[in-house]
Amino acid sequence: MSQSLRTLVIGALSVATVTLILLSSHLKAQEPQAEQFPALHTERAQAYVRALTDRLPYVPGDILVKFRADADMAARTRALSVMRTGANAPEAVYVGEALLTHSSAEPNPEVLATILRRQPEVEWAQPNYINRLHSIPNDPGFSEQWNFELMNLPKAWDINPGGNANVLVAVVDTGANTTSGMTSFRLWTGSRFENVSVPFVANPEVPAARVMQGRDFTILGGPVRDMQGHGTHVAGTVLQETNNGVGQAGIAYNARLLPLKACLGFWDVQIVLGQLGIPGFLSDGWCDTAAVAGAIRYAADSGAQVINVSIGGPSPSPIYLDALRYAVQRGTFVTIAAGNSAEEGNPVEYPAAYAAQIDGVMAVGAVGPSGKRALYSNTGTHVEIAAPGGSDREGQLAMVYQTAVCKSDYDPLRTLRPRFDRYCNVPSAGTSMAAPHVAGVAALLYSQGITNPAAIEAAIKRFAKDLGAPGRDNEYGFGLIDARATLLGLGVVR
Amino acid sequence: MNRRQLRVVSLMTGLLITLSASVAFAQSQARVRQDRTTIWRIDAPVVAATVPAGTLLDVVGQAGSFYKVLIPEQFGGHGEVGRIAAGSFVFVPGSGDRTISHDGTAEAAPTAPADSRPASHSSPPRRHDEPAMAVRGFGQAGLMRPSAQESFRTVADQVYGFAFGGGVQLRVRNGLFVEGSFDQFRKTGERVFVYDDTVFPLGITDTITVRPLLFTAGYRFGSTRPVVPYVGGGLGVFHLTERTPFSEAGESIDETHTGYRMSGGVEFRGGQWLGTAFEAAYTHVPDALGNGGVSEIVDERDLGGFEFRVKLLFGR
């Protein structure tokens, strides 16, 4: 009897549960197309906000540790015992072979990294540095793509018109809008928090058929969206729809896009603040090294043949070196922006600085329409190639134009209710813009049959137009990328 | 070399050898044994010519106990055929296997005259058989193996290729000759990129063409014999082009280089007007390659190579 009763209760509960689920989904369907953003991990989100407000170069409390291969679990636990929380860090996830832990009890991860590096079980340890996007945004204006002419691209399309859909290009950046609809966010509107419905429209210049499902590696999680425009701009240079009579052109316009969000823009940060209940505005965004490295590894595991990373920062990050090697070992070619700080002391930037150590990874400097190095473009032994990146010093037409979300729609100086459903020709300049030019050519090369990342790098170097001092130099690397010459390859005589 | 090319080569070689053989054996030479030997007209019992001992005759056929011969020019002949009694001449050794066309319709192996004496007992041949100077034209087909093997193998998958051409040869009685010739060697392959010994084909057709214009001087050993070995050497210009379907101004190769050639071969004379030669040649065109492309990577600088060719010669 009791068994029958139990069965009855279980059955009733099951029916009730299913009914609730169905009712719930029905109610959701009745709601406007607003989508609730997933909840944040509060402690880490607060750490990110603190990094922004205090302008810290790292995420406080985050530490990345790679153990030696022979270190077993006991040894790893012993090594982590030097932390204030001991080995019982409240949060730990692996980014490749590196352990990312977070503990708010650790005020200075640089000190902690130094201590951890001294442990015999540890190969390296580093803070989770915050990197910046490498572009100089500007107002919308003219749409002339001098950049493609400069790199001899139109004639390269005679040989290989846009590559093919077998090539997957991952853009590790601020993301891309791949779906359309309204999403409700809790945002500070100057005097109070409001639930603001924000419209998104997928970029019409990258058709859905050519966009793979991306992934958000930031603290936001959830669907990949671009609320900054940088990722959309960069992706546009690589593979924006071409010959469709709309907007701009892209280089490998038949390739597929894998958008990976590793950076937060202004509105991403506002969403974080809103979820934390912190009033006010923070005017900066960031890309943490753990997210970027994780995205690089994810891209390689997803079969991407090309990855573009228009991101960098001044702190050495061995996690980048490991991630880049991991990607190249899986047949992925990586382009990295060399950095935009030449006029600010020209610091060595990472991950660009690692490019010279790995065949199949290239650090890209920027030139303006004149073919001369853009003054912001970092120089150094790691610069391997130059590509059009635009130069604000050479005028409005000297920027790189690409289709991206209309900047006026989300300009913090103009609106408290952003929208990401309209697209414009957006001018930008930076090594961020230069790197995807090389990524695009790499995608074309892949589609033509060069499937080895090191061979792609060798081809791009060999056929570059030498600029600056003869041979390789620290300003232009091996010179300005020449798309046509690279795609044309070698005959017997030439 | 693929099967189709092999078949073409076999066919051509067979054709040339057959043609050469039929020309060589269709005519044999004979030497008259006695003074005042009569050559009769073919169509009537009328004397066409009376020739002295030692006269060399071209035998073109057999008719019963008579042989058909060309009436020599110096005895009034203008290409007419006459007949001569079988016992009044001896075949010249080495002038063919005496397989003479019987009445022009069937091959028969006539019995050599029983009373044939060694040629050395006859009067020495007269030099008037060979003109003081003669001009011949020729066509040639050959199989070439470029010296830049690695470059051609990388782009075209294979090294060997055909060359076709022709020329003019001027030969003089003392065995010397000079020759002007041209031909064309063409290979079509695919443009590539090479990295660490790995070749990545790029799917772009690449056609390389070499057109040598050569001037050769040489010596023929025993130029009156039906089988004549010869050697020669010379120089010339090599026109080199390399093109793709996408080539634009400045991207194509269109150059001329100077090169050298040594050659040697054997010519089979098939009568006064036809001959076939089998020739091996080596050309050297220094520094024509190696300044770009795959040839630079593999450090090959010579555009020349070895060639085996067959020539068909027309003229005396």
XYZ file of N, CA and C in Angstrom, chain A residues 29-111:
249
model
N 7.045 32.489 -23.719
C 6.697 32.796 -25.098
C 5.785 34.011 -25.182
N 4.983 34.223 -24.098
C 4.084 35.363 -24.093
C 4.831 36.671 -23.853
N 5.983 36.552 -23.218
C 6.736 37.772 -22.918
C 7.306 38.366 -24.188
N 7.629 39.680 -24.155
C 8.371 40.227 -25.278
C 9.679 39.464 -25.452
N 10.330 39.691 -26.560
C 11.500 38.894 -26.911
C 12.686 39.151 -25.995
N 12.448 39.683 -24.824
C 13.556 40.006 -23.924
C 14.131 38.739 -23.311
N 15.451 38.679 -23.234
C 16.149 37.508 -22.713
C 16.889 37.937 -21.458
N 16.734 37.152 -20.409
C 17.414 37.499 -19.159
C 18.862 37.053 -19.237
N 19.734 37.937 -18.827
C 21.147 37.607 -18.870
C 21.486 36.694 -17.714
N 22.363 35.723 -17.893
C 22.688 34.809 -16.803
C 23.349 35.527 -15.636
N 23.185 34.945 -14.480
C 23.742 35.556 -13.275
C 25.256 35.519 -13.285
N 25.857 36.528 -12.678
C 27.308 36.593 -12.619
C 27.819 35.862 -11.398
N 29.104 35.479 -11.456
C 29.778 35.044 -10.256
C 30.197 36.323 -9.537
N 29.486 36.633 -8.491
C 29.592 37.954 -7.882
C 31.019 38.298 -7.464
N 31.689 37.378 -6.806
C 33.007 37.703 -6.265
C 34.000 38.038 -7.369
N 33.972 37.245 -8.421
C 34.896 37.528 -9.516
C 34.495 38.808 -10.226
N 33.183 39.016 -10.398
C 32.724 40.236 -11.054
C 33.179 41.459 -10.279
N 33.099 41.359 -8.964
C 33.545 42.485 -8.141
C 35.051 42.709 -8.306
N 35.770 41.610 -8.454
C 37.210 41.738 -8.657
C 37.510 42.461 -9.971
N 36.742 42.130 -11.007
C 36.940 42.804 -12.296
C 36.646 44.297 -12.169
N 35.546 44.584 -11.463
C 35.185 46.005 -11.296
C 36.280 46.742 -10.526
N 36.809 46.075 -9.516
C 37.878 46.711 -8.735
C 39.116 46.959 -9.615
N 39.385 46.006 -10.485
C 40.517 46.182 -11.397
C 40.325 47.423 -12.255
N 39.074 47.643 -12.670
C 38.803 48.817 -13.499
C 38.863 50.106 -12.693
N 38.204 50.089 -11.555
C 38.146 51.332 -10.780
C 39.525 51.727 -10.256
N 40.302 50.723 -9.871
C 41.645 51.021 -9.354
C 42.705 51.014 -10.446
N 42.254 50.785 -11.676
C 43.153 50.694 -12.836
C 44.302 49.731 -12.562
N 43.951 48.578 -12.091
C 44.951 47.537 -11.819
C 45.308 46.823 -13.127
N 46.525 46.317 -13.219
C 46.913 45.598 -14.452
C 46.471 44.152 -14.443
N 45.808 43.712 -13.373
C 45.398 42.319 -13.262
C 44.057 42.244 -12.552
N 43.481 41.065 -12.586
C 42.241 40.828 -11.844
C 42.635 40.443 -10.424
N 42.290 41.248 -9.435
C 42.719 40.917 -8.075
C 42.110 39.588 -7.617
N 42.953 38.795 -7.012
C 42.482 37.509 -6.518
C 42.659 36.372 -7.512
N 42.813 36.694 -8.791
C 43.002 35.647 -9.809
C 44.477 35.274 -9.902
N 44.765 34.010 -9.971
C 46.140 33.558 -10.196
C 46.098 32.366 -11.149
N 47.047 32.335 -12.063
C 47.161 31.231 -13.025
C 48.421 30.451 -12.715
N 48.295 29.171 -12.558
C 49.427 28.318 -12.184
C 49.516 27.134 -13.132
N 50.722 26.900 -13.609
C 50.945 25.665 -14.372
C 51.918 24.804 -13.581
N 51.502 23.596 -13.296
C 52.346 22.668 -12.533
C 53.241 21.880 -13.477
N 54.325 21.428 -12.912
C 55.199 20.571 -13.702
C 54.472 19.256 -13.981
N 54.874 18.619 -15.080
C 54.145 17.433 -15.532
C 54.196 16.306 -14.508
N 55.292 16.264 -13.741
C 55.425 15.148 -12.796
C 54.788 15.447 -11.443
N 54.136 16.589 -11.339
C 53.517 16.939 -10.058
C 52.143 16.275 -9.955
N 52.011 15.348 -9.003
C 50.716 14.693 -8.842
C 49.803 15.572 -7.983
N 48.630 15.057 -7.687
C 47.644 15.862 -6.980
C 48.154 16.309 -5.612
N 48.852 15.412 -4.941
C 49.363 15.757 -3.616
C 50.395 16.880 -3.718
N 51.239 16.774 -4.735
C 52.274 17.787 -4.922
C 51.643 19.133 -5.268
N 50.618 19.095 -6.092
C 49.943 20.336 -6.474
C 49.281 20.981 -5.246
N 48.680 20.134 -4.456
C 48.036 20.651 -3.244
C 49.077 21.286 -2.330
N 50.211 20.642 -2.223
C 51.267 21.193 -1.380
C 51.711 22.561 -1.905
N 51.870 22.655 -3.243
C 52.318 23.922 -3.815
C 51.307 25.031 -3.533
N 50.045 24.700 -3.643
C 49.009 25.720 -3.447
C 48.829 26.090 -1.978
N 49.451 25.308 -1.109
C 49.289 25.594 0.317
C 49.951 26.905 0.719
N 50.766 27.465 -0.173
C 51.386 28.763 0.156
C 50.376 29.893 0.059
N 49.234 29.623 -0.567
C 48.214 30.667 -0.659
C 47.576 30.888 0.711
N 47.036 32.055 0.889
C 46.425 32.381 2.181
C 45.256 31.445 2.481
N 44.577 31.039 1.433
C 43.451 30.128 1.649
C 43.910 28.682 1.626
N 45.217 28.469 1.545
C 45.700 27.110 1.410
C 45.296 26.561 0.066
N 45.230 25.275 -0.013
C 44.882 24.648 -1.293
C 43.393 24.672 -1.549
N 42.640 25.234 -0.614
C 41.184 25.196 -0.754
C 40.645 26.488 -1.361
N 41.198 26.857 -2.505
C 40.703 28.052 -3.176
C 39.236 27.843 -3.503
N 38.411 28.863 -3.324
C 36.982 28.691 -3.518
C 36.611 28.388 -4.965
N 37.470 28.743 -5.856
C 37.111 28.545 -7.260
C 38.353 28.162 -8.040
N 38.282 27.125 -8.800
C 39.436 26.722 -9.593
C 38.952 26.053 -10.875
N 39.438 26.575 -11.989
C 39.120 25.951 -13.282
C 40.415 25.863 -14.080
N 40.451 24.915 -14.959
C 41.637 24.786 -15.802
C 41.446 25.550 -17.106
N 42.467 26.313 -17.468
C 42.534 26.938 -18.781
C 43.682 26.236 -19.491
N 43.354 25.266 -20.319
C 44.401 24.418 -20.875
C 45.037 23.639 -19.746
N 46.361 23.785 -19.604
C 47.057 23.066 -18.547
C 47.259 23.943 -17.321
N 46.782 25.173 -17.406
C 46.972 26.099 -16.288
C 45.732 26.118 -15.404
N 45.982 26.207 -14.103
C 44.884 26.280 -13.153
C 44.602 27.746 -12.853
N 43.363 28.146 -13.045
C 42.954 29.508 -12.695
C 42.192 29.437 -11.378
N 42.770 30.057 -10.372
C 42.068 30.079 -9.089
C 41.757 31.521 -8.736
N 40.761 31.658 -7.948
C 40.407 33.000 -7.488
C 40.191 32.971 -5.988
N 40.820 33.892 -5.320
C 40.609 34.020 -3.889
C 40.726 35.482 -3.509
N 39.661 36.008 -2.979
C 39.674 37.433 -2.614
C 40.625 37.689 -1.450
N 41.098 36.603 -0.829
C 42.057 36.777 0.260
C 43.442 37.144 -0.253
N 43.630 37.052 -1.572
C 44.941 37.368 -2.138
C 44.906 38.768 -2.726
N 45.421 39.752 -2.031
C 45.305 41.122 -2.517
C 46.219 41.413 -3.703
N 47.385 40.776 -3.752
C 48.330 41.109 -4.814
C 48.798 39.831 -5.521
N 48.208 39.538 -6.668
C 48.562 38.291 -7.348
C 49.989 38.275 -7.877
N 50.598 39.449 -8.072
C 51.980 39.453 -8.556
C 52.908 38.890 -7.487
N 52.635 39.271 -6.237
C 53.437 38.731 -5.136
C 53.187 37.229 -5.009
